[in-house]
PDB file of C-alpha atoms in Angstrom:
ATOM      1  CA  MET A  49       2.085   7.059  50.382  1.00 65.00           C
ATOM      2  CA  ALA A  50      -1.116   5.045  50.840  1.00 70.00           C
ATOM      3  CA  ALA A  51      -2.102   5.535  47.199  1.00 76.00           C
ATOM      4  CA  LEU A  52       1.326   4.304  46.078  1.00 82.00           C
ATOM      5  CA  THR A  53       0.930   1.229  48.280  1.00 85.00           C
ATOM      6  CA  ARG A  54      -2.392   0.601  46.553  1.00 87.00           C
ATOM      7  CA  ILE A  55      -0.787   0.942  43.102  1.00 89.00           C
ATOM      8  CA  TRP A  56       2.113  -1.373  43.967  1.00 92.00           C
ATOM      9  CA  GLY A  57      -0.304  -3.943  45.432  1.00 93.00           C
ATOM     10  CA  ALA A  58      -2.585  -3.784  42.411  1.00 93.00           C
ATOM     11  CA  VAL A  59       0.245  -4.278  39.930  1.00 95.00           C
ATOM     12  CA  ALA A  60       1.625  -7.195  41.972  1.00 96.00           C
ATOM     13  CA  ALA A  61      -1.858  -8.772  42.053  1.00 96.00           C
ATOM     14  CA  LEU A  62      -2.114  -8.419  38.272  1.00 96.00           C
ATOM     15  CA  GLY A  63       1.259 -10.137  37.798  1.00 96.00           C
ATOM     16  CA  ALA A  64       0.176 -12.953  40.133  1.00 96.00           C
ATOM     17  CA  ALA A  65      -3.070 -13.299  38.185  1.00 96.00           C
ATOM     18  CA  LEU A  66      -1.279 -13.719  34.861  1.00 95.00           C
ATOM     19  CA  ILE A  67       0.967 -16.440  36.272  1.00 95.00           C
ATOM     20  CA  ALA A  68      -1.920 -18.261  38.009  1.00 95.00           C
ATOM     21  CA  LEU A  69      -3.881 -18.275  34.737  1.00 95.00           C
ATOM     22  CA  ALA A  70      -0.904 -19.569  32.735  1.00 93.00           C
ATOM     23  CA  VAL A  71      -0.164 -22.352  35.221  1.00 93.00           C
ATOM     24  CA  GLY A  72      -3.834 -23.268  35.536  1.00 92.00           C
ATOM     25  CA  ALA A  73      -4.282 -23.474  31.776  1.00 90.00           C
ATOM     26  CA  ALA A  74      -2.009 -26.518  31.533  1.00 88.00           C
ATOM     27  CA  ALA A  75      -2.655 -28.202  34.881  1.00 88.00           C
ATOM     28  CA  VAL A  76      -4.752 -31.236  35.710  1.00 87.00           C
ATOM     29  CA  PRO A  77      -8.396 -30.248  36.320  1.00 89.00           C
ATOM     30  CA  TRP A  78      -8.331 -30.451  40.123  1.00 88.00           C
ATOM     31  CA  ILE A  79      -5.465 -27.928  40.122  1.00 88.00           C
ATOM     32  CA  ALA A  80      -6.560 -25.976  37.030  1.00 91.00           C
ATOM     33  CA  VAL A  81     -10.005 -25.010  38.308  1.00 93.00           C
ATOM     34  CA  PRO A  82      -8.875 -23.270  41.526  1.00 93.00           C
ATOM     35  CA  MET A  83      -5.847 -21.739  39.775  1.00 92.00           C
ATOM     36  CA  VAL A  84      -7.883 -20.214  36.944  1.00 95.00           C
ATOM     37  CA  ALA A  85     -10.632 -19.074  39.332  1.00 95.00           C
ATOM     38  CA  ALA A  86      -8.032 -17.481  41.604  1.00 94.00           C
ATOM     39  CA  GLY A  87      -6.297 -15.860  38.618  1.00 95.00           C
ATOM     40  CA  ILE A  88      -9.552 -14.262  37.474  1.00 96.00           C
ATOM     41  CA  ALA A  89     -10.315 -13.075  41.013  1.00 95.00           C
ATOM     42  CA  GLN A  90      -6.776 -11.686  41.392  1.00 96.00           C
ATOM     43  CA  ALA A  91      -7.222  -9.684  38.189  1.00 96.00           C
ATOM     44  CA  VAL A  92     -10.550  -8.325  39.477  1.00 96.00           C
ATOM     45  CA  ILE A  93      -8.883  -7.343  42.764  1.00 95.00           C
ATOM     46  CA  ALA A  94      -6.063  -5.619  40.854  1.00 94.00           C
ATOM     47  CA  VAL A  95      -8.451  -3.546  38.747  1.00 94.00           C
ATOM     48  CA  ALA A  96     -10.626  -2.716  41.759  1.00 92.00           C
ATOM     49  CA  ALA A  97      -7.580  -1.652  43.773  1.00 90.00           C
ATOM     50  CA  LEU A  98      -6.417   0.638  40.982  1.00 87.00           C
ATOM     51  CA  ARG A  99      -9.869   2.207  41.053  1.00 87.00           C
ATOM     52  CA  GLY A 100      -9.597   2.704  44.830  1.00 83.00           C
ATOM     53  CA  THR A 101     -12.150   0.054  45.840  1.00 85.00           C
ATOM     54  CA  ARG A 102     -11.801  -1.388  49.339  1.00 81.00           C
ATOM     55  CA  TRP A 103     -12.996  -4.846  50.218  1.00 81.00           C
ATOM     56  CA  HIS A 104     -13.097  -6.904  53.377  1.00 86.00           C
ATOM     57  CA  PRO A 105      -9.664  -8.534  53.998  1.00 88.00           C
ATOM     58  CA  GLY A 106     -11.112 -12.012  53.498  1.00 87.00           C
ATOM     59  CA  ILE A 107     -12.285 -11.151  49.992  1.00 89.00           C
ATOM     60  CA  VAL A 108      -8.773  -9.969  49.155  1.00 90.00           C
ATOM     61  CA  LEU A 109      -6.870 -12.761  50.913  1.00 93.00           C
ATOM     62  CA  VAL A 110      -8.718 -15.806  49.571  1.00 93.00           C
ATOM     63  CA  PRO A 111      -7.908 -15.342  45.861  1.00 93.00           C
ATOM     64  CA  LEU A 112      -4.412 -14.081  46.580  1.00 94.00           C
ATOM     65  CA  LEU A 113      -3.551 -17.040  48.835  1.00 95.00           C
ATOM     66  CA  LEU A 114      -5.494 -19.788  47.008  1.00 93.00           C
ATOM     67  CA  PRO A 115      -2.860 -20.676  44.359  1.00 93.00           C
ATOM     68  CA  THR A 116      -0.172 -21.008  47.033  1.00 93.00           C
ATOM     69  CA  ILE A 117      -2.437 -23.179  49.165  1.00 93.00           C
ATOM     70  CA  VAL A 118      -3.332 -25.336  46.143  1.00 91.00           C
ATOM     71  CA  TRP A 119       0.207 -26.031  44.990  1.00 90.00           C
ATOM     72  CA  LEU A 120       1.557 -26.551  48.501  1.00 92.00           C
ATOM     73  CA  GLY A 121      -1.377 -28.856  49.260  1.00 91.00           C
ATOM     74  CA  ALA A 122      -0.768 -30.774  46.024  1.00 89.00           C
ATOM     75  CA  LEU A 123       2.921 -31.072  46.852  1.00 90.00           C
ATOM     76  CA  LEU A 124       2.125 -32.541  50.268  1.00 92.00           C
ATOM     77  CA  ALA A 125      -0.914 -34.658  49.352  1.00 91.00           C
ATOM     78  CA  VAL A 126      -0.057 -35.934  45.859  1.00 88.00           C
ATOM     79  CA  PRO A 127       3.675 -35.405  45.239  1.00 87.00           C
ATOM     80  CA  GLU A 128       3.706 -37.377  41.972  1.00 85.00           C
ATOM     81  CA  ALA A 129       0.993 -35.166  40.444  1.00 77.00           C
ATOM     82  CA  ALA A 130       2.580 -32.018  41.835  1.00 78.00           C
ATOM     83  CA  SER A 131       5.933 -32.927  40.283  1.00 81.00           C
ATOM     84  CA  SER A 132       4.516 -31.877  36.899  1.00 83.00           C
ATOM     85  CA  LEU A 133       3.792 -28.360  38.161  1.00 87.00           C
ATOM     86  CA  PRO A 134       6.255 -25.609  37.189  1.00 92.00           C
ATOM     87  CA  MET A 135       7.740 -24.724  40.580  1.00 92.00           C
ATOM     88  CA  ALA A 136       9.626 -21.558  39.602  1.00 94.00           C
ATOM     89  CA  PRO A 137       6.489 -19.880  38.186  1.00 94.00           C
ATOM     90  CA  LEU A 138       4.495 -20.997  41.227  1.00 94.00           C
ATOM     91  CA  LEU A 139       7.088 -19.502  43.577  1.00 94.00           C
ATOM     92  CA  ALA A 140       6.997 -16.263  41.566  1.00 95.00           C
ATOM     93  CA  GLU A 141       3.180 -16.226  41.701  1.00 95.00           C
ATOM     94  CA  SER A 142       3.227 -16.789  45.447  1.00 95.00           C
ATOM     95  CA  THR A 143       5.773 -14.030  45.956  1.00 96.00           C
ATOM     96  CA  LEU A 144       3.726 -11.533  43.956  1.00 96.00           C
ATOM     97  CA  ALA A 145       0.413 -12.617  45.512  1.00 96.00           C
ATOM     98  CA  LEU A 146       1.688 -12.482  49.087  1.00 95.00           C
ATOM     99  CA  GLY A 147       3.311  -9.111  48.412  1.00 94.00           C
ATOM    100  CA  ALA A 148       0.073  -7.829  46.888  1.00 95.00           C
ATOM    101  CA  ALA A 149      -1.907  -9.066  49.887  1.00 93.00           C
ATOM    102  CA  ALA A 150       0.430  -7.310  52.301  1.00 92.00           C
ATOM    103  CA  LEU A 151       0.411  -4.063  50.335  1.00 91.00           C
ATOM    104  CA  LEU A 152      -3.349  -4.002  49.781  1.00 90.00           C
ATOM    105  CA  LEU A 153      -4.190  -4.891  53.389  1.00 88.00           C
ATOM    106  CA  LEU A 154      -1.717  -2.415  54.893  1.00 82.00           C
ATOM    107  CA  ARG A 155      -3.496   0.495  53.256  1.00 68.00           C
ATOM    108  CA  ARG A 156      -4.744   3.135  55.602  1.00 58.00           C
ATOM    109  CA  THR A 157      -8.401   3.993  55.727  1.00 57.00           C
ATOM    110  CA  HIS A 158      -7.846   7.229  53.816  1.00 58.00           C
ATOM    111  CA  ASP A 159      -5.947   7.317  50.537  1.00 59.00           C
ATOM    112  CA  ASP A 160      -4.370  10.693  50.022  1.00 65.00           C
ATOM    113  CA  GLU A 161      -3.918  11.225  46.324  1.00 68.00           C
ATOM    114  CA  PRO A 162      -0.236  11.666  45.506  1.00 67.00           C
ATOM    115  CA  LYS A 163       1.091  14.162  43.030  1.00 76.00           C
ATOM    116  CA  PRO A 164       0.754  12.954  39.438  1.00 79.00           C
ATOM    117  CA  ILE A 165       4.512  12.507  39.058  1.00 84.00           C
ATOM    118  CA  HIS A 166       4.577  10.269  42.148  1.00 78.00           C
ATOM    119  CA  THR A 167       1.701   8.210  40.741  1.00 79.00           C
ATOM    120  CA  VAL A 168       3.455   7.758  37.399  1.00 86.00           C
ATOM    121  CA  LEU A 169       6.767   6.864  39.039  1.00 85.00           C
ATOM    122  CA  GLY A 170       5.019   4.445  41.395  1.00 82.00           C
ATOM    123  CA  LEU A 171       3.239   2.776  38.510  1.00 84.00           C
ATOM    124  CA  LEU A 172       6.401   2.581  36.394  1.00 90.00           C
ATOM    125  CA  SER A 173       8.565   1.219  39.215  1.00 89.00           C
ATOM    126  CA  SER A 174       6.048  -1.432  40.249  1.00 88.00           C
ATOM    127  CA  ALA A 175       5.401  -2.396  36.618  1.00 90.00           C
ATOM    128  CA  ALA A 176       9.140  -2.800  35.972  1.00 91.00           C
ATOM    129  CA  VAL A 177       9.601  -5.112  38.952  1.00 92.00           C
ATOM    130  CA  VAL A 178       6.433  -7.133  38.338  1.00 93.00           C
ATOM    131  CA  ALA A 179       7.061  -7.390  34.577  1.00 90.00           C
ATOM    132  CA  THR A 180      10.534  -8.795  35.223  1.00 91.00           C
ATOM    133  CA  ILE A 181       9.210 -11.409  37.645  1.00 92.00           C
ATOM    134  CA  ALA A 182       6.093 -12.275  35.639  1.00 91.00           C
ATOM    135  CA  THR A 183       7.841 -12.496  32.254  1.00 88.00           C
ATOM    136  CA  THR A 184      10.466 -14.848  33.644  1.00 88.00           C
ATOM    137  CA  ALA A 185       7.789 -16.920  35.373  1.00 90.00           C
ATOM    138  CA  LEU A 186       5.553 -17.061  32.293  1.00 89.00           C
ATOM    139  CA  ALA A 187       8.482 -18.331  30.229  1.00 88.00           C
ATOM    140  CA  GLY A 188       8.612 -21.341  32.564  1.00 87.00           C
ATOM    141  CA  THR A 189       4.964 -22.282  32.029  1.00 86.00           C
ATOM    142  CA  ASN A 190       3.493 -24.504  29.336  1.00 81.00           C
ATOM    143  CA  ALA A 191       2.256 -21.397  27.511  1.00 75.00           C
ATOM    144  CA  GLY A 192       5.741 -19.895  27.623  1.00 76.00           C
ATOM    145  CA  GLN A 193       7.297 -22.998  26.108  1.00 73.00           C
ATOM    146  CA  PHE A 194       5.156 -22.563  22.991  1.00 70.00           C
ATOM    147  CA  ALA A 195       5.463 -18.779  22.736  1.00 69.00           C
ATOM    148  CA  GLN A 196       6.853 -17.178  19.615  1.00 68.00           C
ATOM    149  CA  PRO A 197      10.520 -16.289  20.239  1.00 70.00           C
ATOM    150  CA  HIS A 198      11.287 -12.575  20.185  1.00 63.00           C
ATOM    151  CA  GLY A 199      12.537 -11.290  16.890  1.00 59.00           C
ATOM    152  CA  GLU A 200      10.784 -13.984  14.886  1.00 62.00           C
ATOM    153  CA  HIS A 201       7.422 -12.254  14.525  1.00 58.00           C
ATOM    154  CA  GLY A 202       5.971 -11.406  11.157  1.00 61.00           C
ATOM    155  CA  ILE A 203       6.308 -12.886   7.708  1.00 58.00           C
ATOM    156  CA  ALA A 204       9.089 -15.313   6.993  1.00 55.00           C
ATOM    157  CA  VAL A 205      11.149 -14.358   3.979  1.00 55.00           C
ATOM    158  CA  GLU A 206      12.609 -17.234   2.024  1.00 61.00           C
ATOM    159  CA  GLU A 207      15.722 -16.717  -0.045  1.00 60.00           C
ATOM    160  CA  HIS A 208      15.908 -18.481  -3.364  1.00 62.00           C
ATOM    161  CA  GLY A 209      19.237 -19.145  -4.979  1.00 59.00           C
ATOM    162  CA  GLY A 210      20.035 -18.218  -8.545  1.00 56.00           C
ATOM    163  CA  HIS A 211      17.466 -16.333 -10.602  1.00 56.00           C
TER     164      HIS A 211
END
C-alpha cells in the first residue's frame, strides 16, 4: 500500500505543478516567480517520488505549499491585485498539492513493491482523478482561454460554391 500512496502522491504533485505553471505564466511578476518556481519544484518532486526517492519533509512541503501561501497572502495583502487571479484553478492546485503533501509524507519508511496489476491500477485511478481536476483547472487559466478547442485541430477545409 505504501508504494500506491507514493504513486497517488506523485501524480497529484504533477497535476499541481501543471496548474501552478499555467497560473504563474500569466500572473504579475511578484506572483509569477514563486508560482513558476514552485511548479518546477513540484514536477521534480513528482518525478522523484515515482522513482522512489525520499526527501526531508521540508523539501517536499515548501514547493507543495508555496502556491497556496502566495495566493492566500496576495488575497489578504493586495486584494485588488489578487482579484485578477483565477480562483478556481488556484483552489484545484491547492487541493492537489495538499493531497500530494499528505500522501507523500504519510509514506512508511519501507515501500513494499505492489504487484504489477496493483501498480497499473493505482496509476490509472490517480491519473483519472488528477486529469479531471487539472484539465478543468487549466481551462480556467489564461493559457486555457487561448487553447485550441477540441475537434478543431488540423487543416481547415474551405468549401467553395459552384465549380
